[in-house]
Coordinates of N, CA, C and O and ligand atoms in Angstrom, one line a residue:
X1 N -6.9 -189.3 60.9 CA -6.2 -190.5 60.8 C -5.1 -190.4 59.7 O -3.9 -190.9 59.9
X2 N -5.5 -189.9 58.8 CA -4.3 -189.9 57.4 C -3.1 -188.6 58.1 O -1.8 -188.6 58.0
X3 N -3.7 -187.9 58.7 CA -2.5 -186.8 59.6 C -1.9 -187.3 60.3 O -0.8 -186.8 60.5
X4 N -2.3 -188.5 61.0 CA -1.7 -188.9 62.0 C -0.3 -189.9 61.3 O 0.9 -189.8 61.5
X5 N -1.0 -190.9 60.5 CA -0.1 -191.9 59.8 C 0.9 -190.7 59.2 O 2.1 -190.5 59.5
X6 N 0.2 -190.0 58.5 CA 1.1 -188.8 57.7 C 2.4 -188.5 58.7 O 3.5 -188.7 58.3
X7 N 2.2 -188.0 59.8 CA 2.9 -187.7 60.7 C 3.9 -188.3 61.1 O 5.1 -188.0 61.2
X8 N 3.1 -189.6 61.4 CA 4.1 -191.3 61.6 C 5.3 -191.4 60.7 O 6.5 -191.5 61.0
X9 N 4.6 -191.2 59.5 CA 5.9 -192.2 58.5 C 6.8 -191.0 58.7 O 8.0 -191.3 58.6
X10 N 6.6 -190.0 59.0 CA 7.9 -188.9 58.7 C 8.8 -188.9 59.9 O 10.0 -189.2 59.9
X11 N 8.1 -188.8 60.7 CA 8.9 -189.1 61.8 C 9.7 -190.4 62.4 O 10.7 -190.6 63.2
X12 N 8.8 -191.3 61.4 CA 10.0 -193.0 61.6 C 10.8 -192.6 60.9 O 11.9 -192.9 61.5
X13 N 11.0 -191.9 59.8 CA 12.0 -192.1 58.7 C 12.8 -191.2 58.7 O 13.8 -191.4 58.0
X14 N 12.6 -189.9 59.4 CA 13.6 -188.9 59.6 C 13.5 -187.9 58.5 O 14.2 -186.9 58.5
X15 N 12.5 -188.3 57.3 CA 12.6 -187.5 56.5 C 12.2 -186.3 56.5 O 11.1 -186.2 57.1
X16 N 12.9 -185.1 55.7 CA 12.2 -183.6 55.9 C 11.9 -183.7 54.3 O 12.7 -183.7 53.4
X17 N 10.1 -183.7 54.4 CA 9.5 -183.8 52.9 C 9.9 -182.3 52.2 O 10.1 -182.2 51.0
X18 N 9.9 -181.5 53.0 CA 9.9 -179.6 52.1 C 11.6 -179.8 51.6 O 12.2 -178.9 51.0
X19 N 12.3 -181.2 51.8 CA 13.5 -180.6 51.1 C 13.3 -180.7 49.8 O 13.9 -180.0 49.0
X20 N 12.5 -181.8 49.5 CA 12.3 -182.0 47.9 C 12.2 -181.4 47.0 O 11.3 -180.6 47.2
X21 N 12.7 -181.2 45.8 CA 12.6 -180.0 44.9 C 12.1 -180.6 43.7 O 11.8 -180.0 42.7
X22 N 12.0 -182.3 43.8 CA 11.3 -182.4 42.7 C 11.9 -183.1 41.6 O 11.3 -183.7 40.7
X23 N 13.5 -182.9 41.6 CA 13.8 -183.3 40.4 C 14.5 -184.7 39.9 O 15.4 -185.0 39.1
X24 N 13.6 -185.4 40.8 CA 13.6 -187.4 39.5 C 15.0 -187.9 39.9 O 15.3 -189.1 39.8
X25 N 15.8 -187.1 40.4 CA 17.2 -187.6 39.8 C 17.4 -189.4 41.1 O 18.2 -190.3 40.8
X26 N 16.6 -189.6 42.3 CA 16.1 -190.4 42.8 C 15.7 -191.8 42.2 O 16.2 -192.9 42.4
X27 N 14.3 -191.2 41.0 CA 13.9 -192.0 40.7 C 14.5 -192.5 39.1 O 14.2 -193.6 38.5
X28 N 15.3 -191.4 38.7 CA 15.8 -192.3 37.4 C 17.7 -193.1 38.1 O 18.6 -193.2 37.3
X29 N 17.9 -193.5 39.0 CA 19.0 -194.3 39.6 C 18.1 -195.6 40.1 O 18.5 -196.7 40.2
X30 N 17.0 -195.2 40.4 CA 16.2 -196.9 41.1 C 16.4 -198.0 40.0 O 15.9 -198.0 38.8
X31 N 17.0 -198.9 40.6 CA 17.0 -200.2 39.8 C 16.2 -200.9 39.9 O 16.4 -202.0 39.4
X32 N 14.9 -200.6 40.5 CA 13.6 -201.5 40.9 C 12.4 -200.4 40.2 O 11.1 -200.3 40.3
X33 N 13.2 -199.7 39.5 CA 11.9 -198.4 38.7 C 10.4 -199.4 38.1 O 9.2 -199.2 38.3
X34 N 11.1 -200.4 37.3 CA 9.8 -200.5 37.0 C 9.2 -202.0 37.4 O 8.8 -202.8 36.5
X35 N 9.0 -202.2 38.8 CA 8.9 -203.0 39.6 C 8.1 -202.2 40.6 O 8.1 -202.7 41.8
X36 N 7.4 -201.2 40.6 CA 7.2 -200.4 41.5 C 6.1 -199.1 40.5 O 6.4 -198.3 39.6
X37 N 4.9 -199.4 41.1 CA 4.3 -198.1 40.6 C 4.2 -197.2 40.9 O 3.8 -196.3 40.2
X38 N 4.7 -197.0 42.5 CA 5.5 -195.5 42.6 C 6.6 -195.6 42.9 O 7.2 -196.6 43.5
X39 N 7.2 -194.3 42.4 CA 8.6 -194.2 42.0 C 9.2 -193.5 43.3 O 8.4 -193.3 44.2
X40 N 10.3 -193.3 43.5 CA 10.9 -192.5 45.1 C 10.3 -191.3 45.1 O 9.4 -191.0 45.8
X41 N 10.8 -190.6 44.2 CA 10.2 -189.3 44.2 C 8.7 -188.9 43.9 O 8.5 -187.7 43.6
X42 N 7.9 -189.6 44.0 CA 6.5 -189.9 44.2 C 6.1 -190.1 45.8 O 5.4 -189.3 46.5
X43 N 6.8 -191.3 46.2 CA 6.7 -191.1 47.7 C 6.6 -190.2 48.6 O 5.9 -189.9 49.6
X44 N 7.7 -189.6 47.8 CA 7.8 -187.9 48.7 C 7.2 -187.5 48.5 O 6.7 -187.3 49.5
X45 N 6.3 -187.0 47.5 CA 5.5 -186.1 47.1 C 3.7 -186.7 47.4 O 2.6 -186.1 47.2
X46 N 3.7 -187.8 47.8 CA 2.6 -188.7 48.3 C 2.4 -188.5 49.5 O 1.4 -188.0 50.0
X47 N 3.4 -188.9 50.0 CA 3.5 -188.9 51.6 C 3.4 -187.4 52.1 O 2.8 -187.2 53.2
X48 N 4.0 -186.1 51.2 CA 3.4 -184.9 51.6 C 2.0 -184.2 51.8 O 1.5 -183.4 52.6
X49 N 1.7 -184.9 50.4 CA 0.4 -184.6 50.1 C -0.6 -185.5 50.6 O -1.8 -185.5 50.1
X50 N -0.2 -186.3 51.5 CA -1.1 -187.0 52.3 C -2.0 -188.3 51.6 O -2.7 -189.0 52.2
X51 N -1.7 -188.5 50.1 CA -1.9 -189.9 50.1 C -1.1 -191.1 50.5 O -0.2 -191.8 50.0
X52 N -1.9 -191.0 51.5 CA -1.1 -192.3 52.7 C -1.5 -193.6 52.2 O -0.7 -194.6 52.2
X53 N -3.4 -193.4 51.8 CA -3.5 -195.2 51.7 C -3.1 -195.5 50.7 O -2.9 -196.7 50.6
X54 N -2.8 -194.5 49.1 CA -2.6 -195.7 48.3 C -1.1 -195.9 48.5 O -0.7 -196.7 47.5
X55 N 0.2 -195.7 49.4 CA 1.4 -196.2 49.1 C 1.0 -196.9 50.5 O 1.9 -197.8 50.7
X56 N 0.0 -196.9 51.4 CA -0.1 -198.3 52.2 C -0.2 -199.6 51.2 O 0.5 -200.6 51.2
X57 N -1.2 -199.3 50.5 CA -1.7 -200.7 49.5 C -0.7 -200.4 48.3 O -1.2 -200.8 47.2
X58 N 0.5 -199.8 48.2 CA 1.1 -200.4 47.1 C 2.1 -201.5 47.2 O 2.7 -201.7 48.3
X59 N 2.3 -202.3 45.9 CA 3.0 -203.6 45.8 C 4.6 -202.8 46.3 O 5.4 -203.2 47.2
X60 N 4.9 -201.4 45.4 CA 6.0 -201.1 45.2 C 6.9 -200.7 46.9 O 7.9 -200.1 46.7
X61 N 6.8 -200.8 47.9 CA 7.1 -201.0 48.9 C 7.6 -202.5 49.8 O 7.9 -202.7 51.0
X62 N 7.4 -203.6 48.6 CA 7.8 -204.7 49.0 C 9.2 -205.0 47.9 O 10.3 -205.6 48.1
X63 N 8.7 -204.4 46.6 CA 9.8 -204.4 45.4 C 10.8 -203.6 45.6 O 11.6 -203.5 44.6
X64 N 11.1 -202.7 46.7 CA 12.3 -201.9 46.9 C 13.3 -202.3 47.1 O 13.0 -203.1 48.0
X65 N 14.4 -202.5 47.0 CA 15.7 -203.0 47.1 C 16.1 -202.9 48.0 O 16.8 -203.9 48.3
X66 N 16.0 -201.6 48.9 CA 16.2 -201.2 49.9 C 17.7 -201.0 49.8 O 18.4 -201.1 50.8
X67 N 18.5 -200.8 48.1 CA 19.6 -200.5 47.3 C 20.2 -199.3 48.2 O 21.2 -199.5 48.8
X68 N 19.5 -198.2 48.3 CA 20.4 -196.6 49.0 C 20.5 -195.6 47.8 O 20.5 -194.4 47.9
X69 N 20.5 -196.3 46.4 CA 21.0 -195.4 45.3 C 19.9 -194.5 45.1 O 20.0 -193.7 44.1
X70 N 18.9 -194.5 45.8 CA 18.2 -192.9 45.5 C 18.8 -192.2 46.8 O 19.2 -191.1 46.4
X71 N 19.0 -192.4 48.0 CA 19.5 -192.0 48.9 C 21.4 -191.5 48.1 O 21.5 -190.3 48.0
X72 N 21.9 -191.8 47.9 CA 23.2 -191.8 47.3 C 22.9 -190.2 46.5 O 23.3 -189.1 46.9
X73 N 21.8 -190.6 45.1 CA 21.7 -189.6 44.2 C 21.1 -188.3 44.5 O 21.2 -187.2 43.9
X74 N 20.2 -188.5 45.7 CA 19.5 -187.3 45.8 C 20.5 -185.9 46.5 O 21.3 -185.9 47.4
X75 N 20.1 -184.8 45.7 CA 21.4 -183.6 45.8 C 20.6 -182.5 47.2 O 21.0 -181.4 47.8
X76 N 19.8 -183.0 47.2 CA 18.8 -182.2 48.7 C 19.0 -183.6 50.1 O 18.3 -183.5 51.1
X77 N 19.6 -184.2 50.0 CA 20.1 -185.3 51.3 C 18.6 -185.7 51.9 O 18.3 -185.7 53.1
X78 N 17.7 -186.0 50.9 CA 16.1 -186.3 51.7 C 15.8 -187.7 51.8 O 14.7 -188.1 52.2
X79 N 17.0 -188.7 51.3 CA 16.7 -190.1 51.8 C 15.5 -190.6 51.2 O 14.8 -190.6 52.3
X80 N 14.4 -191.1 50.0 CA 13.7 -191.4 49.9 C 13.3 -192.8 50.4 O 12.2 -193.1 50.7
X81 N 14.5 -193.5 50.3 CA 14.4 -194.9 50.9 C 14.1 -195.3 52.2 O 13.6 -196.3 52.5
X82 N 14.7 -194.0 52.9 CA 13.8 -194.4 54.4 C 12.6 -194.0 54.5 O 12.0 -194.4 55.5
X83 N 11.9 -193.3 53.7 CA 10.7 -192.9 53.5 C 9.7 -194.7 53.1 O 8.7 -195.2 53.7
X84 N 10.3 -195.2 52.2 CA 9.7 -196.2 51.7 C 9.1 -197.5 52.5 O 8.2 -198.2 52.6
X85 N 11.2 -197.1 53.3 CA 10.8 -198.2 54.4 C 9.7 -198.5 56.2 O 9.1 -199.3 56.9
X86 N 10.2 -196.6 56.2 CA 8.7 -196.2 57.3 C 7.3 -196.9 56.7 O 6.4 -197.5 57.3
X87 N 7.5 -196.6 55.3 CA 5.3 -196.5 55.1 C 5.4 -198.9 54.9 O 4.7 -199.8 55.3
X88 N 6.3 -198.9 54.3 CA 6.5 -200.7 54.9 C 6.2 -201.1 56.2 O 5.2 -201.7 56.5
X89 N 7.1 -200.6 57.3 CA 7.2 -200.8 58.9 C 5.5 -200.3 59.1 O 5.0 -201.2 59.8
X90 N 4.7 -199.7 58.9 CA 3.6 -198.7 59.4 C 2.9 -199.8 58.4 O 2.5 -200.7 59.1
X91 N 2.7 -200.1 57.3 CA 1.7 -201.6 57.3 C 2.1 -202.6 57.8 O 1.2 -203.4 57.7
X92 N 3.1 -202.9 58.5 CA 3.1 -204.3 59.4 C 3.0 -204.4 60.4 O 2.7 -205.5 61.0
X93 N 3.2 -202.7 61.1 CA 2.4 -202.7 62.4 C 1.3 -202.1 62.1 O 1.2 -201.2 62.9
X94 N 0.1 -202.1 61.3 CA -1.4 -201.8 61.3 C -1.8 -203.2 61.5 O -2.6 -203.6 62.4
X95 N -1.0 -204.2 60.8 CA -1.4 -205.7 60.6 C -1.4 -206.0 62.3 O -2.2 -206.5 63.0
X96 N -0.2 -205.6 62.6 CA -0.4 -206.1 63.9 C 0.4 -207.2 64.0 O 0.0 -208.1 64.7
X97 N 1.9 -207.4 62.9 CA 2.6 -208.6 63.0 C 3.9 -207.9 63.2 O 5.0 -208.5 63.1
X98 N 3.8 -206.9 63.6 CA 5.5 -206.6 64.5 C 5.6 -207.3 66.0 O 5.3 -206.8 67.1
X99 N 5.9 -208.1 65.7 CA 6.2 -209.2 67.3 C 7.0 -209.0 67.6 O 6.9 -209.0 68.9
X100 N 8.5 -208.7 67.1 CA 9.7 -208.3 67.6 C 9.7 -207.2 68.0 O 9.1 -206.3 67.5
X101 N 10.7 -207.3 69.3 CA 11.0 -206.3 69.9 C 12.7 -206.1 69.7 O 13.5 -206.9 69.2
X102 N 12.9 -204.9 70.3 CA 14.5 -205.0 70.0 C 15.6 -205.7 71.1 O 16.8 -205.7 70.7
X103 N 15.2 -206.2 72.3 CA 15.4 -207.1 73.1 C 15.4 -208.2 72.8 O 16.3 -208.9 73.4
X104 N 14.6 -209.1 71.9 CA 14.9 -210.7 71.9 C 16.0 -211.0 70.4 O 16.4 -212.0 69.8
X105 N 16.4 -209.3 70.3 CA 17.6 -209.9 69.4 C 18.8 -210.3 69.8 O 19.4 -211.1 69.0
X106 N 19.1 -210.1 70.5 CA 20.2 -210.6 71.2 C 20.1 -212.4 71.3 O 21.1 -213.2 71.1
X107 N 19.4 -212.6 71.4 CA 19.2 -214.4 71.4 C 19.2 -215.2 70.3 O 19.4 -216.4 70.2
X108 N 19.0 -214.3 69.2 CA 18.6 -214.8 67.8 C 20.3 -214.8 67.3 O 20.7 -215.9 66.8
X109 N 21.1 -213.8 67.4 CA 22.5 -213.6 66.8 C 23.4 -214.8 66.9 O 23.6 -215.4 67.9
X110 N 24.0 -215.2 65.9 CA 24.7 -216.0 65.3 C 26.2 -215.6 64.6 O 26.1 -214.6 63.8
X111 N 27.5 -216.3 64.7 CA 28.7 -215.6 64.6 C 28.3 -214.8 63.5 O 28.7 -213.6 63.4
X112 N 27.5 -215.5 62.3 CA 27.7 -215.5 60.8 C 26.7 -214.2 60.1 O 26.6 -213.8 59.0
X113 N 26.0 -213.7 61.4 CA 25.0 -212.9 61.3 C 26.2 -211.4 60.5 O 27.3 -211.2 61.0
X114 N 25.8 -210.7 59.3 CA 26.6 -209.8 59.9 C 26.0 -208.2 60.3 O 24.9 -207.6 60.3
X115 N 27.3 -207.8 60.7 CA 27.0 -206.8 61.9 C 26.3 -205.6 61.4 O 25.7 -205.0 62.2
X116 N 26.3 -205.4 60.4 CA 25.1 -204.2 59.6 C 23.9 -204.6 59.5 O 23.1 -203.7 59.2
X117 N 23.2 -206.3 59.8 CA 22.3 -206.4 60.3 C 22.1 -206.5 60.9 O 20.8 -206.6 60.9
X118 N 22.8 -206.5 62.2 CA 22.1 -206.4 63.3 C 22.2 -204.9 64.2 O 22.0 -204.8 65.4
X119 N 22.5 -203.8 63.2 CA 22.2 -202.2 63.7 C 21.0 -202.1 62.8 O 20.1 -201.6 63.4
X120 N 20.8 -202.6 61.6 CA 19.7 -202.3 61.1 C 18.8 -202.8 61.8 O 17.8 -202.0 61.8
X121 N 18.7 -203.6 62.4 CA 17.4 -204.4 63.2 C 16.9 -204.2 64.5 O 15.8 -204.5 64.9
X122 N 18.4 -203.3 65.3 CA 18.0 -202.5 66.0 C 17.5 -201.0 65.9 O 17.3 -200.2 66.9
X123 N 17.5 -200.8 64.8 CA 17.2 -199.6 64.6 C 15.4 -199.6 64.0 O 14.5 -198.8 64.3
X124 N 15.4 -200.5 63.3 CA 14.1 -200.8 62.8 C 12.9 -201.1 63.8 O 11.8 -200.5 63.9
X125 N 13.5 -202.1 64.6 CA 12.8 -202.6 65.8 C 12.8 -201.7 67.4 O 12.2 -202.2 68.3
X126 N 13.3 -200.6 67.6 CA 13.5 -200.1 68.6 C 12.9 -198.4 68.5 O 13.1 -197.5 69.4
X127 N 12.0 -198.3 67.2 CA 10.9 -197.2 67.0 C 9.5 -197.7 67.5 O 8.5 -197.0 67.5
Ligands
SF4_1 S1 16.3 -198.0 47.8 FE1 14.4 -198.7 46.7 S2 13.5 -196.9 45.8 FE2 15.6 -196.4 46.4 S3 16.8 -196.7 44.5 FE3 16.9 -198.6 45.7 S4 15.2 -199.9 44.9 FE4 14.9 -197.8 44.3
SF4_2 S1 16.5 -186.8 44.2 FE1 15.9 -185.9 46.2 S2 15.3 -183.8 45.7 FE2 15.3 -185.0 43.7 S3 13.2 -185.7 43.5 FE3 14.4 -187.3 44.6 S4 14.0 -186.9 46.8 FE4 13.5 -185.1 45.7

């Protein structure tokens, strides 16, 4: 089961965990560092090593900014942020409250909507 989720989040998120080398430079740019008891570069290193449940049950996955600036800083291109946001998406579909699909957005759009949200939402909703 933890292989399998293990499996999951990497593959929602695109990330390649072996790029990581380790070195913070992720987690000292997070402006939500201490809002969060694990840090980006913990993620990675969580999510490799297969502790899955405790960043299912952590708070620090709702406190993410979803900013980019570890994605920005990191010098190995390993995106920790989409990492954060797969193991988010993967508790709300265990909950069983992903109701959206990527089809009834179209109905929801509004002029004022703007348009980086609505690729993000097809991209989120359409895994
Ligand atoms: S995306 Fe989240 S984890 Fe990354 S720097 Fe921003 S707040 Fe921190
Ligand atoms: S900046 Fe990139 S390489 Fe460095 S610890 Fe963070 S994810 Fe790993």
């Amino acid at each position: 089961m933890e292989q399998n989720m293990m499996d999951t989040i990497a593959r929602i998120s695109g990330v390649n965990l072996r790029r990581c080398m380790r070195c913070g430079k992720c987690t000292a740019s997070c402006p939500a560092f201490d809002e969060m008891e694990y840090h980006p570069h913990q993620f990675v290193s969580m999510v490799e090593n297969g502790r899955i449940d405790e960043l299912l049950a952590s708070q620090g996955i709702y406190t993410c900014l979803s900013c980019f600036a570890c994605v920005e800083r990191c010098p190995r291109n390993v995106e920790p942020a989409k990492l954060i946001e797969a193991v988010r998406l993967a508790v709300i579909r265990k909950q069983g409250e992903n109701h959206l699909h990527a089809e009834q957005i179209p109905a929801m759009l509004d002029d004022e909507l703007p348009q980086q949200a609505i690729v993000s939402a097809f991209r989120k909703y359409k895994r």
